[in-house]
Coordinates of C-alpha atoms in Angstrom, one line a residue:
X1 CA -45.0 95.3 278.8
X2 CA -42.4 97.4 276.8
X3 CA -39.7 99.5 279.2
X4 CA -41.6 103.4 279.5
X5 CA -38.0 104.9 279.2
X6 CA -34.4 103.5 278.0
X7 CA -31.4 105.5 278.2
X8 CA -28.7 105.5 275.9
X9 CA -26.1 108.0 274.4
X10 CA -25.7 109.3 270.5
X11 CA -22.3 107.1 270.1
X12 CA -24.8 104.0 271.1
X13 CA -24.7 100.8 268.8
X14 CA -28.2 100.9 267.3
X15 CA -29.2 98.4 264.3
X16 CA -32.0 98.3 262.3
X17 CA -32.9 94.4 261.3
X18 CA -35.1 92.6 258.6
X19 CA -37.2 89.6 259.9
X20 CA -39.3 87.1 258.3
X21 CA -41.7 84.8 260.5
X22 CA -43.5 82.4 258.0
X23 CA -44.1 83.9 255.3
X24 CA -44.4 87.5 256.8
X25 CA -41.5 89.7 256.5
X26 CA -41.3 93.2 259.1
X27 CA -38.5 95.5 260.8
X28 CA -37.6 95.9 263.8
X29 CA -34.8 98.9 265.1
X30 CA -33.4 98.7 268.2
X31 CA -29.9 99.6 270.2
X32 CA -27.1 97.9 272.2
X33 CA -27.5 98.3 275.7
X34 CA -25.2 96.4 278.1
X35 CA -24.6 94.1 275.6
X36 CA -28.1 93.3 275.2
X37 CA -30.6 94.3 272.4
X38 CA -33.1 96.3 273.2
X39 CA -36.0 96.9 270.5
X40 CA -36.9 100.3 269.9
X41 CA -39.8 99.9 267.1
X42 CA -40.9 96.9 265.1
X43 CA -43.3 97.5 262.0
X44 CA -44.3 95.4 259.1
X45 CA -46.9 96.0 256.1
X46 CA -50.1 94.0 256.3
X47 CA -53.4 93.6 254.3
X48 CA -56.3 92.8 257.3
X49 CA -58.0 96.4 256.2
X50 CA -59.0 95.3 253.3
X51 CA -62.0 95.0 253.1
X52 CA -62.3 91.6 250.8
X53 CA -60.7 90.0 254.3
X54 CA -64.0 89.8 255.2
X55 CA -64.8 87.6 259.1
X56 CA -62.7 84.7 259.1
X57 CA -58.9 83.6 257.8
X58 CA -60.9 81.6 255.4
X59 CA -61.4 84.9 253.3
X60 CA -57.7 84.9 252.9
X61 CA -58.4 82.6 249.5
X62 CA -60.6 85.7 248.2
X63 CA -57.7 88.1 248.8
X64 CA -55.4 85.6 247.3
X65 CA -56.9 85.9 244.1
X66 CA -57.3 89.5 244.5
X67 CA -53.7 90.2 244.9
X68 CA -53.1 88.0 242.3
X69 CA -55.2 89.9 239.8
X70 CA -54.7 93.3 240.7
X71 CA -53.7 94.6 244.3
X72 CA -54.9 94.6 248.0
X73 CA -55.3 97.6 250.2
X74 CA -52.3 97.5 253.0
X75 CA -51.3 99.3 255.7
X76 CA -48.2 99.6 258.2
X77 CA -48.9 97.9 261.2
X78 CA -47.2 98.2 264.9
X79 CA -45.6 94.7 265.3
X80 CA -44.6 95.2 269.0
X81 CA -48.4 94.4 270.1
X82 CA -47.2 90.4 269.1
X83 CA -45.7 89.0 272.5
X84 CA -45.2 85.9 271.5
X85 CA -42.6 83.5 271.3
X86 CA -41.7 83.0 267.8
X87 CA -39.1 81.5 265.4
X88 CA -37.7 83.9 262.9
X89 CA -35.1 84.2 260.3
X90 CA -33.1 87.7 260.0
X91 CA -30.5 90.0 259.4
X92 CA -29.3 92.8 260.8
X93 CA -27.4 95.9 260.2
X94 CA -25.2 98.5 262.3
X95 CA -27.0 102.3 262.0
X96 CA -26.2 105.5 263.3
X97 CA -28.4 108.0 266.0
X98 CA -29.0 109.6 262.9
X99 CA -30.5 107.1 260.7
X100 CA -32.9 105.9 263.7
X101 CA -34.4 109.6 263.5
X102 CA -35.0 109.5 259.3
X103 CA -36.5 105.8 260.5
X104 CA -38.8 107.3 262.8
X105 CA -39.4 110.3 259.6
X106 CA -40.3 107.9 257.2
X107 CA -42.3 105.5 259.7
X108 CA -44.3 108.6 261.1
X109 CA -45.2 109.9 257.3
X110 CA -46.7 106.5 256.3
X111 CA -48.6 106.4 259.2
X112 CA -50.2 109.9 258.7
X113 CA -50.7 109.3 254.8
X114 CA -52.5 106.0 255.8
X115 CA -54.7 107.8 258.5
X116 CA -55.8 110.4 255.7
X117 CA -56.2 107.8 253.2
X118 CA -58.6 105.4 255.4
X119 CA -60.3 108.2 257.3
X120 CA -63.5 107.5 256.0
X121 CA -64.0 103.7 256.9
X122 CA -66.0 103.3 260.0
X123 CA -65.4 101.1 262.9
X124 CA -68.2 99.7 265.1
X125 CA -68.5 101.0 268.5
X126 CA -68.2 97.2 270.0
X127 CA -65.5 95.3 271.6
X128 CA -62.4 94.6 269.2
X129 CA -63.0 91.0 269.2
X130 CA -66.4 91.1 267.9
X131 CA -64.8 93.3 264.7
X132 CA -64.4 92.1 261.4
X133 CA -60.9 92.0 260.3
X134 CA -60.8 94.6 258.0
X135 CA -62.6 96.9 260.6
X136 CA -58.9 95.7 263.2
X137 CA -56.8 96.6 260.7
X138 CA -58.3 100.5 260.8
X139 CA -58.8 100.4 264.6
X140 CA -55.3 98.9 265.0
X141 CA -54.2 102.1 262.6
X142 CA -56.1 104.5 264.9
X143 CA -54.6 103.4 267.6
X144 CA -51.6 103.9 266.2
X145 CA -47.6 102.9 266.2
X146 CA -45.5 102.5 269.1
X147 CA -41.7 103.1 269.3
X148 CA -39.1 104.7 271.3
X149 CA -38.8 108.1 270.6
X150 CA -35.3 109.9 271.6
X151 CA -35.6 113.4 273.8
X152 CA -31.7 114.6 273.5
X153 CA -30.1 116.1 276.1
X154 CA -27.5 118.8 276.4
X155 CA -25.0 116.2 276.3
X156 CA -24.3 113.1 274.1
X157 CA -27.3 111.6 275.9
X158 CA -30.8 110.8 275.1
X159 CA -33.4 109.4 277.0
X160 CA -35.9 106.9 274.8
X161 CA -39.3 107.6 275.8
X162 CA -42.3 104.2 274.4
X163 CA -44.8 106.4 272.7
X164 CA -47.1 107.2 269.6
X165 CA -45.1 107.7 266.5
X166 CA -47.0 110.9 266.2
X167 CA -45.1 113.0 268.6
X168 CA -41.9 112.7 266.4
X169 CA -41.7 116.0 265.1
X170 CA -38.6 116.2 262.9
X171 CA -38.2 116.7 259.5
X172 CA -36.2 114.2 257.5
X173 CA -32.9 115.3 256.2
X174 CA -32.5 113.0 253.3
X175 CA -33.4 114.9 250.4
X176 CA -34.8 112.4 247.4
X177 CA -38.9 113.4 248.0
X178 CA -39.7 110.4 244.8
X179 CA -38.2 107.7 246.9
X180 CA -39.8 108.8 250.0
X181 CA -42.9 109.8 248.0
X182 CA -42.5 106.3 246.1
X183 CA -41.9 104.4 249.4
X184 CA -45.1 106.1 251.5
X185 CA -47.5 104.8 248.7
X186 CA -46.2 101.6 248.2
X187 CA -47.1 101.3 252.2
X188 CA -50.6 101.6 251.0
X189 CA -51.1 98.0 248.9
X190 CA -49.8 94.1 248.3
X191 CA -49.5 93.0 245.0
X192 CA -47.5 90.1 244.1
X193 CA -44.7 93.0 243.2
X194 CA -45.5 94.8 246.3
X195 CA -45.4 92.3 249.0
X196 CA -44.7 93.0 253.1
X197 CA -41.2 92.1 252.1
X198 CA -40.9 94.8 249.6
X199 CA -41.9 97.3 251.8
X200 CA -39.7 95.9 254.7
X201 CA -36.4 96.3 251.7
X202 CA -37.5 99.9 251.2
X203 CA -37.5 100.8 255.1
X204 CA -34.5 99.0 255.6
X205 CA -32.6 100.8 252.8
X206 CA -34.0 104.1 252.9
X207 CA -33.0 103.8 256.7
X208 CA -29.3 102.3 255.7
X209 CA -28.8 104.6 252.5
X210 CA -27.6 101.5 251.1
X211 CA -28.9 98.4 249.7
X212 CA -27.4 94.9 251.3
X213 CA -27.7 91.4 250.1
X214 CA -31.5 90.6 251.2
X215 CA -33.7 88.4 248.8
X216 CA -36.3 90.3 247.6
X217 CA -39.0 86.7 246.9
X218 CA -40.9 87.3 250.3
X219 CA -41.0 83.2 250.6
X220 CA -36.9 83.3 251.0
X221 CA -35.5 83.0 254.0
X222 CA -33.2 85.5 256.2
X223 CA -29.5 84.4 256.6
X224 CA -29.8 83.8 260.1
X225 CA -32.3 82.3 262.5
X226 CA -33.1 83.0 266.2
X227 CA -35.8 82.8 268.7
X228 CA -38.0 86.0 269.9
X229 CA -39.2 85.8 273.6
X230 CA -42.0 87.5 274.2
X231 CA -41.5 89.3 270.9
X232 CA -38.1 90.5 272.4
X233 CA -34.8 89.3 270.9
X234 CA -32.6 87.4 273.5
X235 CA -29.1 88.5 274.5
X236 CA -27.2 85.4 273.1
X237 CA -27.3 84.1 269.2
X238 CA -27.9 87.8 267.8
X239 CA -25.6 89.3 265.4
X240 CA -25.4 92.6 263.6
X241 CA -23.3 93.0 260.7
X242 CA -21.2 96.6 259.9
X243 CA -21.6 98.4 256.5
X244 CA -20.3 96.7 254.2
X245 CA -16.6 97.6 252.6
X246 CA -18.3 99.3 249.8
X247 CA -19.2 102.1 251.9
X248 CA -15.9 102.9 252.7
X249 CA -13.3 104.5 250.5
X250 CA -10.4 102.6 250.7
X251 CA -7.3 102.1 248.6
X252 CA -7.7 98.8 246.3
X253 CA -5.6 96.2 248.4
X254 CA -7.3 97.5 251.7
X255 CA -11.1 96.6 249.7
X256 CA -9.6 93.0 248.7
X257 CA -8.5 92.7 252.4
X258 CA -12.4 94.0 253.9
X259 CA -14.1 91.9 251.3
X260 CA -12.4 88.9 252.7
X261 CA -13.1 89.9 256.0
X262 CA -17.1 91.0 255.8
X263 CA -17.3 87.8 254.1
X264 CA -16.4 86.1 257.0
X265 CA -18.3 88.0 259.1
X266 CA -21.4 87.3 257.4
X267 CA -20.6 83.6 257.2
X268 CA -20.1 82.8 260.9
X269 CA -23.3 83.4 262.1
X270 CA -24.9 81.0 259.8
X271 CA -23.7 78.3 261.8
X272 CA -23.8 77.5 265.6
X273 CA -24.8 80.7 266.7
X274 CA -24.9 80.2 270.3
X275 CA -21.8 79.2 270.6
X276 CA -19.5 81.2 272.4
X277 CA -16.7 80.6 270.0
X278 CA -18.9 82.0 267.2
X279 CA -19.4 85.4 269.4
X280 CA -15.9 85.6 269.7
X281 CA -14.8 85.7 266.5
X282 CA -17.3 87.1 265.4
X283 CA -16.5 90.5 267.7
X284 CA -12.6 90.2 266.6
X285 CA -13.1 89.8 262.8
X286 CA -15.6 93.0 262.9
X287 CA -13.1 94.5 265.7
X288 CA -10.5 94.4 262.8
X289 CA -12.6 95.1 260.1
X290 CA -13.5 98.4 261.8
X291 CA -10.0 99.6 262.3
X292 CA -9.1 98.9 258.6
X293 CA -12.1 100.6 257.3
X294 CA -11.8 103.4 259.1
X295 CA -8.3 104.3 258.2
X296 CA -8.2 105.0 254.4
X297 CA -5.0 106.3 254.1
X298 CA -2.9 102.9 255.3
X299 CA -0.2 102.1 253.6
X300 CA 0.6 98.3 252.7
X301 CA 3.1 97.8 255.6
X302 CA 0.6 99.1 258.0
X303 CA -2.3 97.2 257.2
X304 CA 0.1 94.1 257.1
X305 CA 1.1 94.5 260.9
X306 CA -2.7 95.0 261.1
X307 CA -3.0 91.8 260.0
X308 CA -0.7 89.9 261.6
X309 CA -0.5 91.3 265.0
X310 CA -4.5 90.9 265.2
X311 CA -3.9 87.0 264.2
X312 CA -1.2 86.5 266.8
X313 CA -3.2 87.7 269.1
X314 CA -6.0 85.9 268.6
X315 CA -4.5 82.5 267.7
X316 CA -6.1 80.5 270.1
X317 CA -9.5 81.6 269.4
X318 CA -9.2 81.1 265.6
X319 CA -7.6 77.8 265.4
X320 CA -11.2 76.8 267.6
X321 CA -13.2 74.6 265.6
X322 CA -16.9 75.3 266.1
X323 CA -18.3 72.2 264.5
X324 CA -17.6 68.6 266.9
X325 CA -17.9 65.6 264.5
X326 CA -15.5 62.7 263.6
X327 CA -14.8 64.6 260.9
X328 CA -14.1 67.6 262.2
X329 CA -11.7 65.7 264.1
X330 CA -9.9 63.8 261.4
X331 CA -9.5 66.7 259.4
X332 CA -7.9 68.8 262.7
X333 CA -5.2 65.5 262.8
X334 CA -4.8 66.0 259.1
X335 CA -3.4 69.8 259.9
X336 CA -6.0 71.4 257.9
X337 CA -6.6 75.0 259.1
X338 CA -9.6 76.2 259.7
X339 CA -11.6 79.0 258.4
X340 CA -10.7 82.0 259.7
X341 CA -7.2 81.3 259.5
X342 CA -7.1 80.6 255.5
X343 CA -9.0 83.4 255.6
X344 CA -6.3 85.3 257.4
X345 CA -3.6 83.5 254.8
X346 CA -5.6 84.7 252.2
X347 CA -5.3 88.4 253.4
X348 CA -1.4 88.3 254.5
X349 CA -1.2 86.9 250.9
X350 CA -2.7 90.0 248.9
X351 CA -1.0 92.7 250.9
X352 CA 2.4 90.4 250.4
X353 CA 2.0 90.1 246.8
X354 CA 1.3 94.2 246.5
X355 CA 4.3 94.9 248.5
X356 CA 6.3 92.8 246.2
X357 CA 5.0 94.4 243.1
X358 CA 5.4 97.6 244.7
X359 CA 9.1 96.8 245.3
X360 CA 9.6 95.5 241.9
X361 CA 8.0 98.2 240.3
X362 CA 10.2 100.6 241.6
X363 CA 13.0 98.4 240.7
X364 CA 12.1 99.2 237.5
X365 CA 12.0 102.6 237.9
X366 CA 15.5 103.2 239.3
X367 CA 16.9 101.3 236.5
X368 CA 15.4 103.6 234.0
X369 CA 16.7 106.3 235.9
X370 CA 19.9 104.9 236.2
X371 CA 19.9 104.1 231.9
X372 CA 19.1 107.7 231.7
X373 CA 21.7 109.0 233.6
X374 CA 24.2 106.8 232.0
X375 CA 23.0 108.0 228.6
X376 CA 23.3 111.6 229.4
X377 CA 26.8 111.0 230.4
X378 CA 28.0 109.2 227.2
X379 CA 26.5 111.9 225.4
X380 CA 28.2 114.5 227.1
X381 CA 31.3 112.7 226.3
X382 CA 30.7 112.9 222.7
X383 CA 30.4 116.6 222.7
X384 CA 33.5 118.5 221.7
X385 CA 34.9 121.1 223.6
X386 CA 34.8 124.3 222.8

């Protein structure tokens, strides 16, 4: 059973994550509490209401073909009633207080549009597992969608109540009615260009105002993989990911240096995800990557001692090898650095190399000035007297 209340605060790390389990693809929104995840809504788009679904999974062949020819009816289901333990593939992304609410906005006015639209199909009065599965799908969607809905408090804090998505009550504030319009009918239907996963991509950027690296082909995998238990996530193996750098507006050299670094942060997590080295750097890298993109007005010597004082001081921890293998090992005798400190070499290289053409540049310049000056004086010389 879901927690009836969690508290939490405005500043609180919440993420918004796209999953894929088979071939299904859903969102799930949650927040950072005590260092562990705690899942605040989970939806995904589903076609059991149609009606060519029919009593049995072997209907599924029938719907096949009708997707393939035209479209299936679809509507947004409440993941969080599956407590199982399941493998998935994912990724997830850092969002504000804010952006949970226009989740919730968006989440609420599908599920309203698709309680008009199906109000007219009728649902046996018998128990649920004697229903056909099209008749599920509209009881499921009368029963409606779950989440965790925030009551604010004077203060920074909010208290997260489990509750219908109904009782949201506030408007969004992102302004672009077509995509919302666009995004609430597309709830509505699969087609083979309007699959779960395409309606998971429009949540998850709608909710992120931005659009990050996610394959659109609902068969693709997620970047990384973890284990749900008891359709929770666990506390170790999950990772969410910042914005990435080109959210920010930064000078030139300081985007070369957060391109580096978010590409490191992605790649980590790919591999060995449990480990505890892999948390570890992990945390630093975004740490860093933080305090550079929030600072757009560093100059080149200050994002070099950036640089190099967060490498000195995590030395130890980067020159860790995650992978164990002979291999591993040979190439460790060999001196060969590893990852994240070429990555590092790679950064103190392009701030370096900016510095230098900074210096030389200017070089430049106070020999033109100093030509000019020397110019004006010979031709004062030449001037007679008067």
């Amino acid at each position: 059973m879901p927690k009836s209340v969690i508290l939490a605060t405005k500043k609180s790390e919440f993420f918004i994550t796209i999953a894929k389990k088979g071939i299904h693809s859903f969102v799930m929104l949650g927040i950072m509490v005590d260092g562990k995840p705690e899942i605040l809504a989970k939806v995904g788009k589903g076609n059991v209401i149609d009606k060519d679904f029919g009593t049995s999974c072997s209907d599924k062949f029938t719907l096949f073909g009708k997707i393939v020819g035209s479209h299936s009816d679809a509507s947004l289901m409440d993941e969080g009633r599956d407590t199982s333990d399941s493998d998935i593939s994912y990724q997830a992304y850092s969002i504000t207080y804010e952006h949970y609410l226009e989740f919730l906005a968006i989440t609420r006015d599908i599920h309203q549009d698709q309680l008009e639209y199906y109000k007219k199909r009728k649902v046996p009065n018998v128990p649920v597992k004697k229903l056909t599965y099209p008749e599920r799908g509209v009881f499921n969607l009368r029963e409606g969608i779950k989440c965790y809905i925030p009551e604010e408090e004077p203060s920074e804090q909010i208290t997260l109540r489990y509750q219908k998505i109904d009782t949201f009550d506030k408007a969004s504030t992102f302004n672009n009615e077509r995509i919302r319009q666009g995004i609430v009918d597309g709830a509505r239907e699969i087609s083979t260009s309007n699959t779960c996963r395409t309606t998971a991509c429009d949540i998850l950027n709608y909710t992120l105002q931005y659009s990050p690296n996610v394959p659109s082909l609902f068969v693709t995998g997620l970047d990384y993989k973890i284990k749900l238990i008891k359709g929770q996530l666990p506390q170790n193996g999950f990772y969410i990911l910042p914005p990435p750098p080109n959210c920010f507006k930064v000078n030139p050299t300081q985007m070369e240096v957060l391109n580096e670094l978010y590409k490191k942060i992605e790649d980590l997590p790919k591999n060995h995800p449990n480990l505890d080295a892999t948390r570890k750097k992990f945390n630093e890298l975004k740490r860093l990557y933080q305090e550079i993109a929030g600072e757009p007005q560093l100059s080149l010597n200050q994002l070099l001692k950036k640089i190099t004082d967060h490498r000195a001081a995590n030395n130890s921890l980067f020159n860790v090898r995650r992978s164990q293998s002979i291999f591993s090992g040979l190439v460790e005798a060999l001196g060969f650095k590893t990852g994240t400190q070429q990555a590092y070499d790679r950064m103190t290289k392009v701030v370096i190399e900016e510095i230098k053409r900074g210096k030389e540049g200017q070089v430049i310049i106070d020999r033109r000035e100093d030509t000019s000056q020397l110019g004006d004086s010979l031709l004062l010389q030449k001037i007679p007297s008067m």
